[in-house]
Amino acid sequence: MIYEYIVGGVVLATMLGFVLLYGVKGKKTTRASMEITRNGFVSILNNGICQSEITRSTDVVIVGAGVAGAALAYTLGKEGRQVHVIERDLSEPDRIVGELLQPGGYLKLIELGLEDCVNEIDAQKVFGYALYKDGKDSKLSYPLEKYRADVAGRSFHNGRFIQRLREKAASLPNVRLEQGTVTGLVEEKGTIKGVHYKTKTSQELTAYAPLTIVCDGCFSNLRRSLCDPKVDNPSCFVGLILENCDLPHANHGHVILGDPSPILFYPISSTEIRCLVDVPGQKVPSISNGEMAQYLKSVVAPQVPPELYDAFIAAVDKGNIKSMPNRSMPAAPHPTPGALLMGDAFNMRHPLTGGGMTVALSDIVILRDLLRPLQDLYDASTLCEYLESFYTLRKPVASTINTLAGALYKVFCASPDPARKEMRQACFDYLSLGGVCSTGPVSLLSGLNPRPLNLVFHFFAVAVFGVGRLLLPFPSPKRIWLGARLIYGASCIIFPIIKAEGVRQMFFPVTVPAYHRAPPIH
């Protein structure tokens, strides 16, 4: 009965949402070890045999060797391209984000031949989420029944994963991985010819290639000449590591719908649990003077599940607290001959749903397939025109994950608005219903079924579910008005995100001419 009600009402809710919104507005590893040589290059030492030198010219320069850059370097190297990767710091990163790879992202790892990079780093399998609100919890499992046994999410230390990706890339004889700081792009008559960079020894050099791919992360210094960056900073994550404790639901991520915003727990090794506390706004309490510790103990700790409370307090007292700004940025590229943006330099979303690496790996698969038929990359203008299809082909998957992340974050945050409170409670209760109400949204979240129409359906199904509860058993003028505000509020959340992503590209990509671009004939 509930499903018939939802299906019948979601279309009406969507139409009403448009009217309300726009009407009112109208008004480290054992098999191989990585080391930096004196010239700043990376060598892989396997049985004493070092990586061979590259003698041929470079096809692709990649700026950055994070998840996107390293995975892309291996992928293009395996395709036979001569790849030169320049990374500012080749030591193991220590970050509090990029630690959860969704099952959809793991499937992309398999497609790229990189699935072994989650081995030997004490990565933990993740099979779903546990959602907490007001002392109640609901277990949401990934729909993995039709996949092979190893397919699941993976959580790990971000730095360990990146080092494995770098090792994998550097193991190819045609991939050159060098430590250096890129200072600018080489441009001639509107075409990017390569990059200027400083080596580890401060030697200033230039690397030339017919294609330069910028993957220098969320703090990119090069993106401004290649896109129109509109970066939003809705909040910060404050990170802790809990030790000597077990999650209430093993091998699951835990999301607490806290006040003022969500709190996350997930395993990153067999003995460690990552805690991420979302702090709204761009300013967070000071870590150095103890304000943050006091905030965590007084505001956050009372909302932590009892099984984790003591370990949480111990982690705060230990003092290894880190913070990281959460950023979102729609993809708004300036197609530029000779250059391309990838990864967080190109497109970001709130990390609440852990979708960033899935988007990056999906983009790499698309780019690999586009470049595969091309023997040479030197016709920059023709290549640029052809690669405009990349921006359209990536949209359905990327925009679904991006929109879900932004919408869920706003729904999960506490609000004094009664309509927003109803939407938050409706979301928790809807997901707790099980069946399609659980597997549908979780398949979107996991990257296993990232379809934009499914996202819109389930988002407004939550809103209709919330309105239905308000109107039963007997509607009153106050409840009808609250229900209308709930639909309007839901529309205000999701439609601006969809507009920023691009309605046509997101829902009707086949109508975009670039979607049908054929490889240039040489």
PDB file of N, CA and C in Angstrom, residues 285-355:
ATOM      1  N   PRO A 285      36.024  25.541  15.990  1.00  0.00           N
ATOM      2  CA  PRO A 285      36.714  25.855  17.246  1.00  0.00           C
ATOM      3  C   PRO A 285      38.204  25.536  17.138  1.00  0.00           C
ATOM      4  N   SER A 286      39.017  26.328  17.790  1.00  0.00           N
ATOM      5  CA  SER A 286      40.469  26.169  17.700  1.00  0.00           C
ATOM      6  C   SER A 286      40.914  24.841  18.324  1.00  0.00           C
ATOM      7  N   ILE A 287      41.770  24.138  17.605  1.00  0.00           N
ATOM      8  CA  ILE A 287      42.329  22.893  18.136  1.00  0.00           C
ATOM      9  C   ILE A 287      43.453  23.196  19.108  1.00  0.00           C
ATOM     10  N   SER A 288      44.255  24.206  18.791  1.00  0.00           N
ATOM     11  CA  SER A 288      45.472  24.480  19.569  1.00  0.00           C
ATOM     12  C   SER A 288      45.184  24.950  20.987  1.00  0.00           C
ATOM     13  N   ASN A 289      44.102  25.719  21.185  1.00  0.00           N
ATOM     14  CA  ASN A 289      43.853  26.251  22.539  1.00  0.00           C
ATOM     15  C   ASN A 289      42.853  25.416  23.347  1.00  0.00           C
ATOM     16  N   GLY A 290      42.445  24.270  22.793  1.00  0.00           N
ATOM     17  CA  GLY A 290      41.578  23.373  23.538  1.00  0.00           C
ATOM     18  C   GLY A 290      40.094  23.575  23.316  1.00  0.00           C
ATOM     19  N   GLU A 291      39.698  24.582  22.522  1.00  0.00           N
ATOM     20  CA  GLU A 291      38.277  24.816  22.278  1.00  0.00           C
ATOM     21  C   GLU A 291      37.628  23.627  21.564  1.00  0.00           C
ATOM     22  N   MET A 292      38.367  23.037  20.636  1.00  0.00           N
ATOM     23  CA  MET A 292      37.811  21.913  19.882  1.00  0.00           C
ATOM     24  C   MET A 292      37.569  20.712  20.791  1.00  0.00           C
ATOM     25  N   ALA A 293      38.531  20.408  21.657  1.00  0.00           N
ATOM     26  CA  ALA A 293      38.367  19.289  22.586  1.00  0.00           C
ATOM     27  C   ALA A 293      37.145  19.498  23.469  1.00  0.00           C
ATOM     28  N   GLN A 294      36.964  20.726  23.926  1.00  0.00           N
ATOM     29  CA  GLN A 294      35.807  21.032  24.765  1.00  0.00           C
ATOM     30  C   GLN A 294      34.511  20.877  23.978  1.00  0.00           C
ATOM     31  N   TYR A 295      34.507  21.317  22.717  1.00  0.00           N
ATOM     32  CA  TYR A 295      33.329  21.184  21.858  1.00  0.00           C
ATOM     33  C   TYR A 295      32.983  19.711  21.642  1.00  0.00           C
ATOM     34  N   LEU A 296      33.992  18.916  21.369  1.00  0.00           N
ATOM     35  CA  LEU A 296      33.765  17.494  21.120  1.00  0.00           C
ATOM     36  C   LEU A 296      33.218  16.792  22.357  1.00  0.00           C
ATOM     37  N   LYS A 297      33.709  17.159  23.523  1.00  0.00           N
ATOM     38  CA  LYS A 297      33.253  16.511  24.752  1.00  0.00           C
ATOM     39  C   LYS A 297      31.857  16.967  25.181  1.00  0.00           C
ATOM     40  N   SER A 298      31.590  18.251  25.010  1.00  0.00           N
ATOM     41  CA  SER A 298      30.321  18.784  25.527  1.00  0.00           C
ATOM     42  C   SER A 298      29.164  18.660  24.537  1.00  0.00           C
ATOM     43  N   VAL A 299      29.444  18.830  23.234  1.00  0.00           N
ATOM     44  CA  VAL A 299      28.380  18.840  22.231  1.00  0.00           C
ATOM     45  C   VAL A 299      28.254  17.500  21.511  1.00  0.00           C
ATOM     46  N   VAL A 300      29.386  16.920  21.119  1.00  0.00           N
ATOM     47  CA  VAL A 300      29.363  15.723  20.274  1.00  0.00           C
ATOM     48  C   VAL A 300      29.252  14.436  21.096  1.00  0.00           C
ATOM     49  N   ALA A 301      30.059  14.313  22.142  1.00  0.00           N
ATOM     50  CA  ALA A 301      30.126  13.066  22.907  1.00  0.00           C
ATOM     51  C   ALA A 301      28.759  12.557  23.382  1.00  0.00           C
ATOM     52  N   PRO A 302      27.859  13.422  23.888  1.00  0.00           N
ATOM     53  CA  PRO A 302      26.550  12.906  24.336  1.00  0.00           C
ATOM     54  C   PRO A 302      25.723  12.273  23.218  1.00  0.00           C
ATOM     55  N   GLN A 303      26.074  12.545  21.953  1.00  0.00           N
ATOM     56  CA  GLN A 303      25.320  11.992  20.828  1.00  0.00           C
ATOM     57  C   GLN A 303      25.959  10.732  20.240  1.00  0.00           C
ATOM     58  N   VAL A 304      27.116  10.350  20.767  1.00  0.00           N
ATOM     59  CA  VAL A 304      27.843   9.181  20.277  1.00  0.00           C
ATOM     60  C   VAL A 304      27.203   7.909  20.844  1.00  0.00           C
ATOM     61  N   PRO A 305      27.056   6.841  20.050  1.00  0.00           N
ATOM     62  CA  PRO A 305      26.517   5.580  20.582  1.00  0.00           C
ATOM     63  C   PRO A 305      27.290   5.126  21.822  1.00  0.00           C
ATOM     64  N   PRO A 306      26.602   4.570  22.815  1.00  0.00           N
ATOM     65  CA  PRO A 306      27.262   4.193  24.075  1.00  0.00           C
ATOM     66  C   PRO A 306      28.454   3.267  23.886  1.00  0.00           C
ATOM     67  N   GLU A 307      28.398   2.379  22.889  1.00  0.00           N
ATOM     68  CA  GLU A 307      29.494   1.432  22.647  1.00  0.00           C
ATOM     69  C   GLU A 307      30.791   2.136  22.264  1.00  0.00           C
ATOM     70  N   LEU A 308      30.689   3.368  21.773  1.00  0.00           N
ATOM     71  CA  LEU A 308      31.868   4.097  21.286  1.00  0.00           C
ATOM     72  C   LEU A 308      32.262   5.268  22.184  1.00  0.00           C
ATOM     73  N   TYR A 309      31.468   5.515  23.224  1.00  0.00           N
ATOM     74  CA  TYR A 309      31.653   6.732  24.024  1.00  0.00           C
ATOM     75  C   TYR A 309      33.035   6.796  24.665  1.00  0.00           C
ATOM     76  N   ASP A 310      33.433   5.746  25.378  1.00  0.00           N
ATOM     77  CA  ASP A 310      34.724   5.778  26.086  1.00  0.00           C
ATOM     78  C   ASP A 310      35.890   5.937  25.119  1.00  0.00           C
ATOM     79  N   ALA A 311      35.834   5.228  23.990  1.00  0.00           N
ATOM     80  CA  ALA A 311      36.909   5.335  22.999  1.00  0.00           C
ATOM     81  C   ALA A 311      36.937   6.726  22.376  1.00  0.00           C
ATOM     82  N   PHE A 312      35.769   7.331  22.221  1.00  0.00           N
ATOM     83  CA  PHE A 312      35.699   8.687  21.671  1.00  0.00           C
ATOM     84  C   PHE A 312      36.368   9.682  22.619  1.00  0.00           C
ATOM     85  N   ILE A 313      36.026   9.606  23.899  1.00  0.00           N
ATOM     86  CA  ILE A 313      36.629  10.511  24.890  1.00  0.00           C
ATOM     87  C   ILE A 313      38.145  10.298  24.948  1.00  0.00           C
ATOM     88  N   ALA A 314      38.576   9.032  24.899  1.00  0.00           N
ATOM     89  CA  ALA A 314      40.013   8.739  24.922  1.00  0.00           C
ATOM     90  C   ALA A 314      40.718   9.333  23.709  1.00  0.00           C
ATOM     91  N   ALA A 315      40.067   9.285  22.546  1.00  0.00           N
ATOM     92  CA  ALA A 315      40.656   9.852  21.332  1.00  0.00           C
ATOM     93  C   ALA A 315      40.771  11.369  21.434  1.00  0.00           C
ATOM     94  N   VAL A 316      39.762  12.008  22.032  1.00  0.00           N
ATOM     95  CA  VAL A 316      39.822  13.465  22.235  1.00  0.00           C
ATOM     96  C   VAL A 316      40.965  13.811  23.180  1.00  0.00           C
ATOM     97  N   ASP A 317      41.083  13.048  24.281  1.00  0.00           N
ATOM     98  CA  ASP A 317      42.149  13.306  25.253  1.00  0.00           C
ATOM     99  C   ASP A 317      43.536  13.068  24.665  1.00  0.00           C
ATOM    100  N   LYS A 318      43.624  12.119  23.747  1.00  0.00           N
ATOM    101  CA  LYS A 318      44.909  11.840  23.097  1.00  0.00           C
ATOM    102  C   LYS A 318      45.398  13.041  22.300  1.00  0.00           C
ATOM    103  N   GLY A 319      44.451  13.777  21.721  1.00  0.00           N
ATOM    104  CA  GLY A 319      44.792  15.065  21.122  1.00  0.00           C
ATOM    105  C   GLY A 319      45.164  15.071  19.654  1.00  0.00           C
ATOM    106  N   ASN A 320      45.144  13.934  19.004  1.00  0.00           N
ATOM    107  CA  ASN A 320      45.501  13.915  17.577  1.00  0.00           C
ATOM    108  C   ASN A 320      44.267  14.265  16.740  1.00  0.00           C
ATOM    109  N   ILE A 321      43.856  15.525  16.831  1.00  0.00           N
ATOM    110  CA  ILE A 321      42.647  16.004  16.168  1.00  0.00           C
ATOM    111  C   ILE A 321      43.047  16.768  14.903  1.00  0.00           C
ATOM    112  N   LYS A 322      42.388  16.433  13.805  1.00  0.00           N
ATOM    113  CA  LYS A 322      42.682  17.113  12.537  1.00  0.00           C
ATOM    114  C   LYS A 322      41.383  17.657  11.950  1.00  0.00           C
ATOM    115  N   SER A 323      41.509  18.689  11.130  1.00  0.00           N
ATOM    116  CA  SER A 323      40.335  19.243  10.466  1.00  0.00           C
ATOM    117  C   SER A 323      40.602  19.398   8.976  1.00  0.00           C
ATOM    118  N   MET A 324      39.521  19.371   8.211  1.00  0.00           N
ATOM    119  CA  MET A 324      39.612  19.463   6.757  1.00  0.00           C
ATOM    120  C   MET A 324      38.356  20.156   6.248  1.00  0.00           C
ATOM    121  N   PRO A 325      38.487  21.227   5.438  1.00  0.00           N
ATOM    122  CA  PRO A 325      37.287  21.868   4.903  1.00  0.00           C
ATOM    123  C   PRO A 325      36.566  20.960   3.914  1.00  0.00           C
ATOM    124  N   ASN A 326      35.255  20.932   4.004  1.00  0.00           N
ATOM    125  CA  ASN A 326      34.439  20.192   3.042  1.00  0.00           C
ATOM    126  C   ASN A 326      34.061  21.132   1.906  1.00  0.00           C
ATOM    127  N   ARG A 327      34.364  20.724   0.698  1.00  0.00           N
ATOM    128  CA  ARG A 327      34.142  21.599  -0.452  1.00  0.00           C
ATOM    129  C   ARG A 327      33.251  20.928  -1.477  1.00  0.00           C
ATOM    130  N   SER A 328      32.450  21.730  -2.149  1.00  0.00           N
ATOM    131  CA  SER A 328      31.688  21.247  -3.301  1.00  0.00           C
ATOM    132  C   SER A 328      31.906  22.229  -4.447  1.00  0.00           C
ATOM    133  N   MET A 329      32.011  21.688  -5.652  1.00  0.00           N
ATOM    134  CA  MET A 329      32.235  22.515  -6.832  1.00  0.00           C
ATOM    135  C   MET A 329      31.694  21.795  -8.062  1.00  0.00           C
ATOM    136  N   PRO A 330      30.651  22.340  -8.681  1.00  0.00           N
ATOM    137  CA  PRO A 330      30.153  21.709  -9.915  1.00  0.00           C
ATOM    138  C   PRO A 330      31.224  21.754 -11.004  1.00  0.00           C
ATOM    139  N   ALA A 331      31.163  20.788 -11.901  1.00  0.00           N
ATOM    140  CA  ALA A 331      32.089  20.770 -13.032  1.00  0.00           C
ATOM    141  C   ALA A 331      31.666  21.834 -14.035  1.00  0.00           C
ATOM    142  N   ALA A 332      32.523  22.831 -14.265  1.00  0.00           N
ATOM    143  CA  ALA A 332      32.219  23.915 -15.208  1.00  0.00           C
ATOM    144  C   ALA A 332      33.460  24.174 -16.059  1.00  0.00           C
ATOM    145  N   PRO A 333      33.794  23.231 -16.956  1.00  0.00           N
ATOM    146  CA  PRO A 333      35.058  23.328 -17.681  1.00  0.00           C
ATOM    147  C   PRO A 333      35.050  24.365 -18.796  1.00  0.00           C
ATOM    148  N   HIS A 334      36.252  24.910 -19.077  1.00  0.00           N
ATOM    149  CA  HIS A 334      36.492  25.661 -20.297  1.00  0.00           C
ATOM    150  C   HIS A 334      37.272  24.727 -21.214  1.00  0.00           C
ATOM    151  N   PRO A 335      36.620  24.102 -22.196  1.00  0.00           N
ATOM    152  CA  PRO A 335      37.379  23.205 -23.079  1.00  0.00           C
ATOM    153  C   PRO A 335      38.595  23.914 -23.662  1.00  0.00           C
ATOM    154  N   THR A 336      39.772  23.399 -23.336  1.00  0.00           N
ATOM    155  CA  THR A 336      41.033  24.045 -23.696  1.00  0.00           C
ATOM    156  C   THR A 336      41.898  23.070 -24.464  1.00  0.00           C
ATOM    157  N   PRO A 337      42.328  23.427 -25.680  1.00  0.00           N
ATOM    158  CA  PRO A 337      43.197  22.520 -26.442  1.00  0.00           C
ATOM    159  C   PRO A 337      44.457  22.145 -25.657  1.00  0.00           C
ATOM    160  N   GLY A 338      44.716  20.855 -25.576  1.00  0.00           N
ATOM    161  CA  GLY A 338      45.926  20.376 -24.931  1.00  0.00           C
ATOM    162  C   GLY A 338      45.817  20.109 -23.451  1.00  0.00           C
ATOM    163  N   ALA A 339      44.649  20.356 -22.843  1.00  0.00           N
ATOM    164  CA  ALA A 339      44.548  20.199 -21.384  1.00  0.00           C
ATOM    165  C   ALA A 339      43.190  19.654 -20.981  1.00  0.00           C
ATOM    166  N   LEU A 340      43.173  19.021 -19.811  1.00  0.00           N
ATOM    167  CA  LEU A 340      41.961  18.436 -19.253  1.00  0.00           C
ATOM    168  C   LEU A 340      42.079  18.448 -17.742  1.00  0.00           C
ATOM    169  N   LEU A 341      40.951  18.638 -17.065  1.00  0.00           N
ATOM    170  CA  LEU A 341      40.902  18.567 -15.609  1.00  0.00           C
ATOM    171  C   LEU A 341      40.295  17.238 -15.183  1.00  0.00           C
ATOM    172  N   MET A 342      40.783  16.705 -14.038  1.00  0.00           N
ATOM    173  CA  MET A 342      40.242  15.457 -13.493  1.00  0.00           C
ATOM    174  C   MET A 342      40.248  15.534 -11.968  1.00  0.00           C
ATOM    175  N   GLY A 343      39.490  14.652 -11.340  1.00  0.00           N
ATOM    176  CA  GLY A 343      39.509  14.528  -9.886  1.00  0.00           C
ATOM    177  C   GLY A 343      38.922  15.738  -9.184  1.00  0.00           C
ATOM    178  N   ASP A 344      39.386  15.985  -7.960  1.00  0.00           N
ATOM    179  CA  ASP A 344      38.865  17.093  -7.154  1.00  0.00           C
ATOM    180  C   ASP A 344      39.244  18.454  -7.712  1.00  0.00           C
ATOM    181  N   ALA A 345      40.240  18.523  -8.570  1.00  0.00           N
ATOM    182  CA  ALA A 345      40.560  19.790  -9.225  1.00  0.00           C
ATOM    183  C   ALA A 345      39.438  20.215 -10.161  1.00  0.00           C
ATOM    184  N   PHE A 346      38.639  19.239 -10.587  1.00  0.00           N
ATOM    185  CA  PHE A 346      37.620  19.435 -11.605  1.00  0.00           C
ATOM    186  C   PHE A 346      36.207  19.479 -11.035  1.00  0.00           C
ATOM    187  N   ASN A 347      35.937  18.632 -10.052  1.00  0.00           N
ATOM    188  CA  ASN A 347      34.580  18.452  -9.582  1.00  0.00           C
ATOM    189  C   ASN A 347      34.612  17.913  -8.154  1.00  0.00           C
ATOM    190  N   MET A 348      33.878  18.580  -7.243  1.00  0.00           N
ATOM    191  CA  MET A 348      33.839  18.138  -5.850  1.00  0.00           C
ATOM    192  C   MET A 348      32.394  18.106  -5.365  1.00  0.00           C
ATOM    193  N   ARG A 349      32.174  17.286  -4.340  1.00  0.00           N
ATOM    194  CA  ARG A 349      30.890  17.213  -3.683  1.00  0.00           C
ATOM    195  C   ARG A 349      31.139  16.996  -2.193  1.00  0.00           C
ATOM    196  N   HIS A 350      30.120  17.234  -1.347  1.00  0.00           N
ATOM    197  CA  HIS A 350      30.309  17.033   0.092  1.00  0.00           C
ATOM    198  C   HIS A 350      30.719  15.580   0.335  1.00  0.00           C
ATOM    199  N   PRO A 351      31.743  15.348   1.154  1.00  0.00           N
ATOM    200  CA  PRO A 351      32.244  13.981   1.347  1.00  0.00           C
ATOM    201  C   PRO A 351      31.388  13.107   2.250  1.00  0.00           C
ATOM    202  N   LEU A 352      30.218  13.577   2.663  1.00  0.00           N
ATOM    203  CA  LEU A 352      29.345  12.799   3.546  1.00  0.00           C
ATOM    204  C   LEU A 352      29.083  11.401   3.000  1.00  0.00           C
ATOM    205  N   THR A 353      28.848  11.279   1.697  1.00  0.00           N
ATOM    206  CA  THR A 353      28.465   9.994   1.107  1.00  0.00           C
ATOM    207  C   THR A 353      29.652   9.203   0.580  1.00  0.00           C
ATOM    208  N   GLY A 354      30.855   9.735   0.685  1.00  0.00           N
ATOM    209  CA  GLY A 354      32.035   9.000   0.242  1.00  0.00           C
ATOM    210  C   GLY A 354      32.021   8.668  -1.240  1.00  0.00           C
ATOM    211  N   GLY A 355      31.547   9.601  -2.067  1.00  0.00           N
ATOM    212  CA  GLY A 355      31.423   9.320  -3.491  1.00  0.00           C
ATOM    213  C   GLY A 355      32.534   9.850  -4.366  1.00  0.00           C
TER     214      GLY A 355
END
